[in-house]
């Protein structure tokens, strides 16, 4: 098996075309000076709150209880007066109770499964779908995709927003989309080559699966036309980025989104790979301290809270995403003015407390990926022992030659010294850790249900 260490970051490819110029999908919107952006946001915020209050009883009652009217928003900071919206609100008003449009005016529904009970259902008017396609096209262009590209879309099609979100974005950009969905990985490898995909859309864990299957079949995708990967829908580390870039011979960009707000295309990295531009003309971004609910200062880590500014069917007021990140408004080399989010480390709900130490799965990943002899596949098993939670890290040896005991001791030591947490480590043989077809299952939680 190839190891990332031996490969250049992007394999050298013979490019038949001249270097492409910087490309905006919507130059005016993407480079709007921040003062103009703020004015536009305030205008849209009032309109969005009006839509929410007039058409969604829950929002109306909550605003009334605080004696607030949409026109009371005189500055963007006034949004802090508004109540938060939680995922449980969507569940409690299942399926259509938070929609601001009658069912007949909805063009599409999506849903995310969640771990317990009813799914979270989201709806779109035809205009919402057009806005989403625009924003996803904008995101793709921001990541380096161009009209005329072949876009191989391996995000799952169906109720998950990944497949159709990327699909219509690619079409809107003027690309040729290959609607693969997840699975049939050998076939994906074949078609990536035969159809000449320049852009690959997938979860990072599935992109790695594609790389592995190609290598097993003796196919060198670094020699294919692939140049750009648009990866998201799950947390991933810088180490995994480098691994995928080396093995697929492309530049890997991070794309973020969530169904409750829209789907993929809320934020995306530009070619500078230095944070994800969040499209502020459509979303009002706050970073708060998850405990106090108060804003953190710029650059500090906190929970991402989003208010939609243009959604018709499902306006969201201060939606608590549970995702942990940092934001900066510092100028970006790409010329876009929209603030940048740091890669999302994980969800509040995914944080484990192991012997008093807070750990996100992505932190463990950051330690594992790139360790000599360790394959970039892992799962975490959490168990309860008396009143303490214990963590077992299942890792995989890169080759059969590795002595598993030695690997286990080395990984345990590395995790302890980098994160400060004591874990049990179980090393498995190559291929024994389950591979992902979409969002990877990183944690097996065996603790008794509360
Ligand atoms: O995962 C939408 C999506 C599809 C985004 C394709 C990007 C690409 P949901 O299924 O509703 O929507 O899950 C949303 O996934 O709150 C984050 O916790 C996580 N997530 C999404 N993108 C990223 C990312 C889609 N780039 C939830 N990095 C979010 C880390 C991500 N986590």
PDB file of C-alpha atoms and ligand atoms in Angstrom, residues 112 155 160-162 231-236 254-260 263-264 276 321 323 344 347 439, ligand 1:
ATOM      1  CA  UNK A 112     -31.724  13.917   8.364  1.00  0.00           C
ATOM      2  CA  UNK A 155     -22.487  12.309  -2.010  1.00  0.00           C
ATOM      3  CA  UNK A 160     -29.611  13.560   2.683  1.00  0.00           C
ATOM      4  CA  UNK A 161     -28.933  17.033   1.287  1.00  0.00           C
ATOM      5  CA  UNK A 162     -25.417  16.176   0.034  1.00  0.00           C
ATOM      6  CA  UNK A 231     -15.243  17.253   0.808  1.00  0.00           C
ATOM      7  CA  UNK A 232     -17.535  17.779   3.780  1.00  0.00           C
ATOM      8  CA  UNK A 233     -20.534  16.595   5.801  1.00  0.00           C
ATOM      9  CA  UNK A 234     -18.300  15.299   8.616  1.00  0.00           C
ATOM     10  CA  UNK A 235     -15.370  16.544  10.668  1.00  0.00           C
ATOM     11  CA  UNK A 236     -11.924  15.770   9.245  1.00  0.00           C
ATOM     12  CA  UNK A 254     -13.627  21.702   2.888  1.00  0.00           C
ATOM     13  CA  UNK A 255     -17.338  22.422   2.368  1.00  0.00           C
ATOM     14  CA  UNK A 256     -19.759  22.882   5.249  1.00  0.00           C
ATOM     15  CA  UNK A 257     -23.503  22.960   5.615  1.00  0.00           C
ATOM     16  CA  UNK A 258     -26.440  21.503   7.447  1.00  0.00           C
ATOM     17  CA  UNK A 259     -29.955  20.579   6.419  1.00  0.00           C
ATOM     18  CA  UNK A 260     -31.660  22.796   8.983  1.00  0.00           C
ATOM     19  CA  UNK A 263     -27.642  21.808   3.066  1.00  0.00           C
ATOM     20  CA  UNK A 264     -24.088  21.908   1.641  1.00  0.00           C
ATOM     21  CA  UNK A 276     -14.237  28.460   5.065  1.00  0.00           C
ATOM     22  CA  UNK A 321     -25.779  24.213  15.160  1.00  0.00           C
ATOM     23  CA  UNK A 323     -20.757  22.813  15.736  1.00  0.00           C
ATOM     24  CA  UNK A 344     -15.208  22.490  12.342  1.00  0.00           C
ATOM     25  CA  UNK A 347     -20.130  18.860  17.438  1.00  0.00           C
ATOM     26  CA  UNK A 439     -20.679   9.883   6.746  1.00  0.00           C
TER      27      UNK A 439
HETATM   28  O1  LIG B   1     -24.000  17.112   6.105  1.00  0.00           O
HETATM   29  C1  LIG B   1     -24.755  18.802   4.577  1.00  0.00           C
HETATM   30  C2  LIG B   1     -23.526  18.629   3.788  1.00  0.00           C
HETATM   31  C3  LIG B   1     -23.508  17.753   2.703  1.00  0.00           C
HETATM   32  C4  LIG B   1     -22.405  19.395   4.040  1.00  0.00           C
HETATM   33  C5  LIG B   1     -22.382  17.612   1.926  1.00  0.00           C
HETATM   34  C6  LIG B   1     -21.256  19.282   3.260  1.00  0.00           C
HETATM   35  C7  LIG B   1     -21.243  18.401   2.206  1.00  0.00           C
HETATM   36  P1  LIG B   1     -26.546  17.239   7.688  1.00  0.00           P
HETATM   37  O2  LIG B   1     -26.683  15.825   7.316  1.00  0.00           O
HETATM   38  O3  LIG B   1     -27.741  17.963   8.188  1.00  0.00           O
HETATM   39  O4  LIG B   1     -26.042  18.093   6.477  1.00  0.00           O
HETATM   40  O5  LIG B   1     -25.380  17.330   8.772  1.00  0.00           O
HETATM   41  C8  LIG B   1     -24.938  18.560   9.217  1.00  0.00           C
HETATM   42  O6  LIG B   1     -22.708  17.678   9.588  1.00  0.00           O
HETATM   43  O7  LIG B   1     -23.991  20.272  11.674  1.00  0.00           O
HETATM   44  C9  LIG B   1     -21.833  19.256  11.099  1.00  0.00           C
HETATM   45  O8  LIG B   1     -21.880  18.672  12.380  1.00  0.00           O
HETATM   46  C10 LIG B   1     -21.479  18.186  10.082  1.00  0.00           C
HETATM   47  N1  LIG B   1     -20.719  18.784   8.983  1.00  0.00           N
HETATM   48  C11 LIG B   1     -21.162  19.162   7.770  1.00  0.00           C
HETATM   49  N2  LIG B   1     -20.131  19.641   7.015  1.00  0.00           N
HETATM   50  C12 LIG B   1     -19.020  19.569   7.800  1.00  0.00           C
HETATM   51  C13 LIG B   1     -17.641  19.909   7.607  1.00  0.00           C
HETATM   52  C14 LIG B   1     -24.860  17.904   5.793  1.00  0.00           C
HETATM   53  N3  LIG B   1     -17.184  20.407   6.465  1.00  0.00           N
HETATM   54  C15 LIG B   1     -23.808  18.375  10.195  1.00  0.00           C
HETATM   55  N4  LIG B   1     -16.800  19.718   8.665  1.00  0.00           N
HETATM   56  C16 LIG B   1     -23.220  19.674  10.654  1.00  0.00           C
HETATM   57  C17 LIG B   1     -17.237  19.211   9.829  1.00  0.00           C
HETATM   58  C18 LIG B   1     -19.400  19.026   9.047  1.00  0.00           C
HETATM   59  N5  LIG B   1     -18.513  18.856  10.048  1.00  0.00           N
END
